[in-house]
CSV table of C-alpha atoms in Angstrom, one decimal:
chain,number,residue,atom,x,y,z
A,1,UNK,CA,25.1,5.7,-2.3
A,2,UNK,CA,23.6,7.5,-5.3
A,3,UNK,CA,24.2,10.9,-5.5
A,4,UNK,CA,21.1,13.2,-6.8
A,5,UNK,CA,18.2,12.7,-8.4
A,6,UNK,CA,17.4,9.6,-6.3
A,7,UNK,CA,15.5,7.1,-7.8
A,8,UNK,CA,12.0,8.4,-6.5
A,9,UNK,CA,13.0,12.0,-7.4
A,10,UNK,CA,13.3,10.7,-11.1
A,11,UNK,CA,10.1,8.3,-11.2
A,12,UNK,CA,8.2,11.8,-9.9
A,13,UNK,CA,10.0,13.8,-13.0
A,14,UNK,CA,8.7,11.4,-15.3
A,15,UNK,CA,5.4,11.9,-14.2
A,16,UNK,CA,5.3,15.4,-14.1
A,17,UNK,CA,7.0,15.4,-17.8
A,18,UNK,CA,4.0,13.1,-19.0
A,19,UNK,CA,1.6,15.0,-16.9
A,20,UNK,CA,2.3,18.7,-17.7
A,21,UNK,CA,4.2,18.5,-21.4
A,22,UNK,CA,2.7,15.1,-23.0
A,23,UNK,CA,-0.8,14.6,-21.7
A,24,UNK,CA,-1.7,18.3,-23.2
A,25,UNK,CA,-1.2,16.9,-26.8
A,26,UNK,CA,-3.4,14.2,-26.4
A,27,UNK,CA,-6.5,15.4,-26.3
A,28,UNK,CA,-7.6,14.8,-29.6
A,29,UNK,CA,-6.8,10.9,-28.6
A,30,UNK,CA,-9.0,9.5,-25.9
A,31,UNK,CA,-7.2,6.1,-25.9
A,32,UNK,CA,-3.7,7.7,-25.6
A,33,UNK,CA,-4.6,9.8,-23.0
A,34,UNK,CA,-6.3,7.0,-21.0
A,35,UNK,CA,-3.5,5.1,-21.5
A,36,UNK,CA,-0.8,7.9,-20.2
A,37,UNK,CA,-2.9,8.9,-17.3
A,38,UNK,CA,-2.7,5.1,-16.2
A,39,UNK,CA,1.3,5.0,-16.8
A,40,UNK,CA,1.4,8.6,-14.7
A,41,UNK,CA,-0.9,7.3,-12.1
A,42,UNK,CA,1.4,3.6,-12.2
A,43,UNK,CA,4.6,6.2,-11.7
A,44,UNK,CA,2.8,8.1,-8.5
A,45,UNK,CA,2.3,4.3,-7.0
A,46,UNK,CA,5.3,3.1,-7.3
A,47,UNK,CA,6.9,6.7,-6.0
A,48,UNK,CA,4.0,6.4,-3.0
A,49,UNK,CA,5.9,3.0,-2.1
A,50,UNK,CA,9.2,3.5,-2.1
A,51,UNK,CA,8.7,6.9,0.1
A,52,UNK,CA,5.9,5.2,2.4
A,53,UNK,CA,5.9,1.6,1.9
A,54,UNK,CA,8.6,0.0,5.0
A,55,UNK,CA,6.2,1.9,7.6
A,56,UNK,CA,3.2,1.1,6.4
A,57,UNK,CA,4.5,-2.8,6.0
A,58,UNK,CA,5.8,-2.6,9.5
A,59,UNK,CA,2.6,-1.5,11.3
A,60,UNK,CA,0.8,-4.4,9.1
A,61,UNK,CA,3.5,-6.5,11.0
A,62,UNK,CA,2.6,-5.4,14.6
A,63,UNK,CA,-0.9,-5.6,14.3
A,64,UNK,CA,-0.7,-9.4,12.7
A,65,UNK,CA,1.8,-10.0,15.2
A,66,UNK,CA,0.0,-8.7,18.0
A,67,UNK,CA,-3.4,-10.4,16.7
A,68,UNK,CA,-1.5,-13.9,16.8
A,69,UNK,CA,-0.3,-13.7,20.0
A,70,UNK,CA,3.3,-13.2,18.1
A,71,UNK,CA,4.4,-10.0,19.5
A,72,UNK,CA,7.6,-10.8,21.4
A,73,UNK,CA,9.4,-12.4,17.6
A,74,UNK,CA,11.5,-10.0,16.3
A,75,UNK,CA,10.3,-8.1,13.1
A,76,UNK,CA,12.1,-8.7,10.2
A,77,UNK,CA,14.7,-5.9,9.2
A,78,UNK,CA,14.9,-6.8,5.3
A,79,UNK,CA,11.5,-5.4,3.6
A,80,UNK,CA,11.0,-8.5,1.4
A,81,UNK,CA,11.4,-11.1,4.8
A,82,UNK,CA,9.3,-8.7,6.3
A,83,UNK,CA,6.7,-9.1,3.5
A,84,UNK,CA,7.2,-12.8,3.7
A,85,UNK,CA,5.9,-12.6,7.0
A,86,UNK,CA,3.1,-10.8,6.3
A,87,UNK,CA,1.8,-12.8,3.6
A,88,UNK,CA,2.8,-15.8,6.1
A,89,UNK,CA,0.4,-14.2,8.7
A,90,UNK,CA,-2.3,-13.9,6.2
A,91,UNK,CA,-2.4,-16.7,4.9
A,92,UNK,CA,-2.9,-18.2,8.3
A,93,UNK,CA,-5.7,-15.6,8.7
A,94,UNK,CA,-7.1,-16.8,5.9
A,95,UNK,CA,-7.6,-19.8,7.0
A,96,UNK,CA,-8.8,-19.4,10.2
A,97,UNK,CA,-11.8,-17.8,8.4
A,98,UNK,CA,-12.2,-20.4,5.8
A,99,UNK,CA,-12.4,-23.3,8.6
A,100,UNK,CA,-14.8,-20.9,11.0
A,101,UNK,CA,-12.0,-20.9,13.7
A,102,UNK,CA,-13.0,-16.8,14.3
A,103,UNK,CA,-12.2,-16.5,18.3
A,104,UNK,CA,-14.8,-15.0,20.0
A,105,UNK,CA,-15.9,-11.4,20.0
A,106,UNK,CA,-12.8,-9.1,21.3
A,107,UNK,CA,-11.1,-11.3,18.3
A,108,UNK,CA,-13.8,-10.5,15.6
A,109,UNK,CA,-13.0,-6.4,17.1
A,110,UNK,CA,-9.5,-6.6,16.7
A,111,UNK,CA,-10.0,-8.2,12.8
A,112,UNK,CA,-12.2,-5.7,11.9
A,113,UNK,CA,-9.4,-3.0,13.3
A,114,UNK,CA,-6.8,-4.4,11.5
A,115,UNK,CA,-8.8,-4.9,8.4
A,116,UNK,CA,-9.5,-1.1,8.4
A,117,UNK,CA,-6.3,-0.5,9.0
A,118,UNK,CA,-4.9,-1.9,6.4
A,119,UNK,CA,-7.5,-1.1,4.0
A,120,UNK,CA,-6.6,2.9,4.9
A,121,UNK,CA,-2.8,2.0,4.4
A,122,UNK,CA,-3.2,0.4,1.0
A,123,UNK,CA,-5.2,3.4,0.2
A,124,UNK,CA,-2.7,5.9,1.3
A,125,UNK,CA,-0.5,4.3,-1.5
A,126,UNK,CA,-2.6,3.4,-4.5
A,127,UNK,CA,-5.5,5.8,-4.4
A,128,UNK,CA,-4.4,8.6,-1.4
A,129,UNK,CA,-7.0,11.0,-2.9
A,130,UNK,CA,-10.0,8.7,-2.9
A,131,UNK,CA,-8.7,8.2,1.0
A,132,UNK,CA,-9.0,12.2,1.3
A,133,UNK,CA,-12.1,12.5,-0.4
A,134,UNK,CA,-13.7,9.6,2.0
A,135,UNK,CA,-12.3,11.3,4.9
A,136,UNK,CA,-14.0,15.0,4.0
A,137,UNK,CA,-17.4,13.4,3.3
């Protein structure tokens, strides 16, 4: 085990550096500002994920699990198998809608759930303001 700063604790002292010391001198170039808000914004993600990610990906799991009748297999423990399942499930989702197969309507209900779902989820990672500024309008 590493001892202190972890990994995320680092990736968020980057960002605050570029934020709060670098970004301030920029201003008289609109590219290079641009540029450093995306690599501040690409630092937040990526600390968003390794703080929320595993949860997130394992409620993904149960609701495709549940949705394909696959409740009773046992979730993967490792996060990239569990991934691999995911993407597994969607694909299959995937082409369920391609080919028309879409159940009837409790199945079109529970799609639309999970859909939302997820969309929320990813949002909570890449964009959680744009989430907050949804949810207060």
């Amino acid at each position: 085990m590493q001892d202190r700063p972890s990994g995320p604790d680092l990736i968020e002292a980057v960002a605050q550096f570029l934020n709060e010391e670098i970004l301030p001198l920029m201003a008289d170039n609109p590219r290079l500002k641009f540029r450093s808000l995306i690599a501040i914004n690409v630092l937040n993600i990526v600390t968003r994920e390794m703080h929320e990610a595993e949860p997130l990906m394992q409620a993904e799991w149960q609701r495709l699990a549940d949705f394909f009748d696959q409740s009773a297999a046992k979730m993967p423990s490792h996060p990239d198998q569990l991934g691999q399942t995911i993407d597994d499930f969607n694909r299959t989702l995937c082409r369920r809608l391609r080919t028309g197969d879409t159940g009837d309507d409790e199945w079109s209900r529970q799609l639309a759930d999970h859909l939302y779902q997820t969309t929320i989820e990813k949002l909570q990672i890449a964009n959680p303001r744009f989430l907050e500024r949804e949810r207060q309008s």
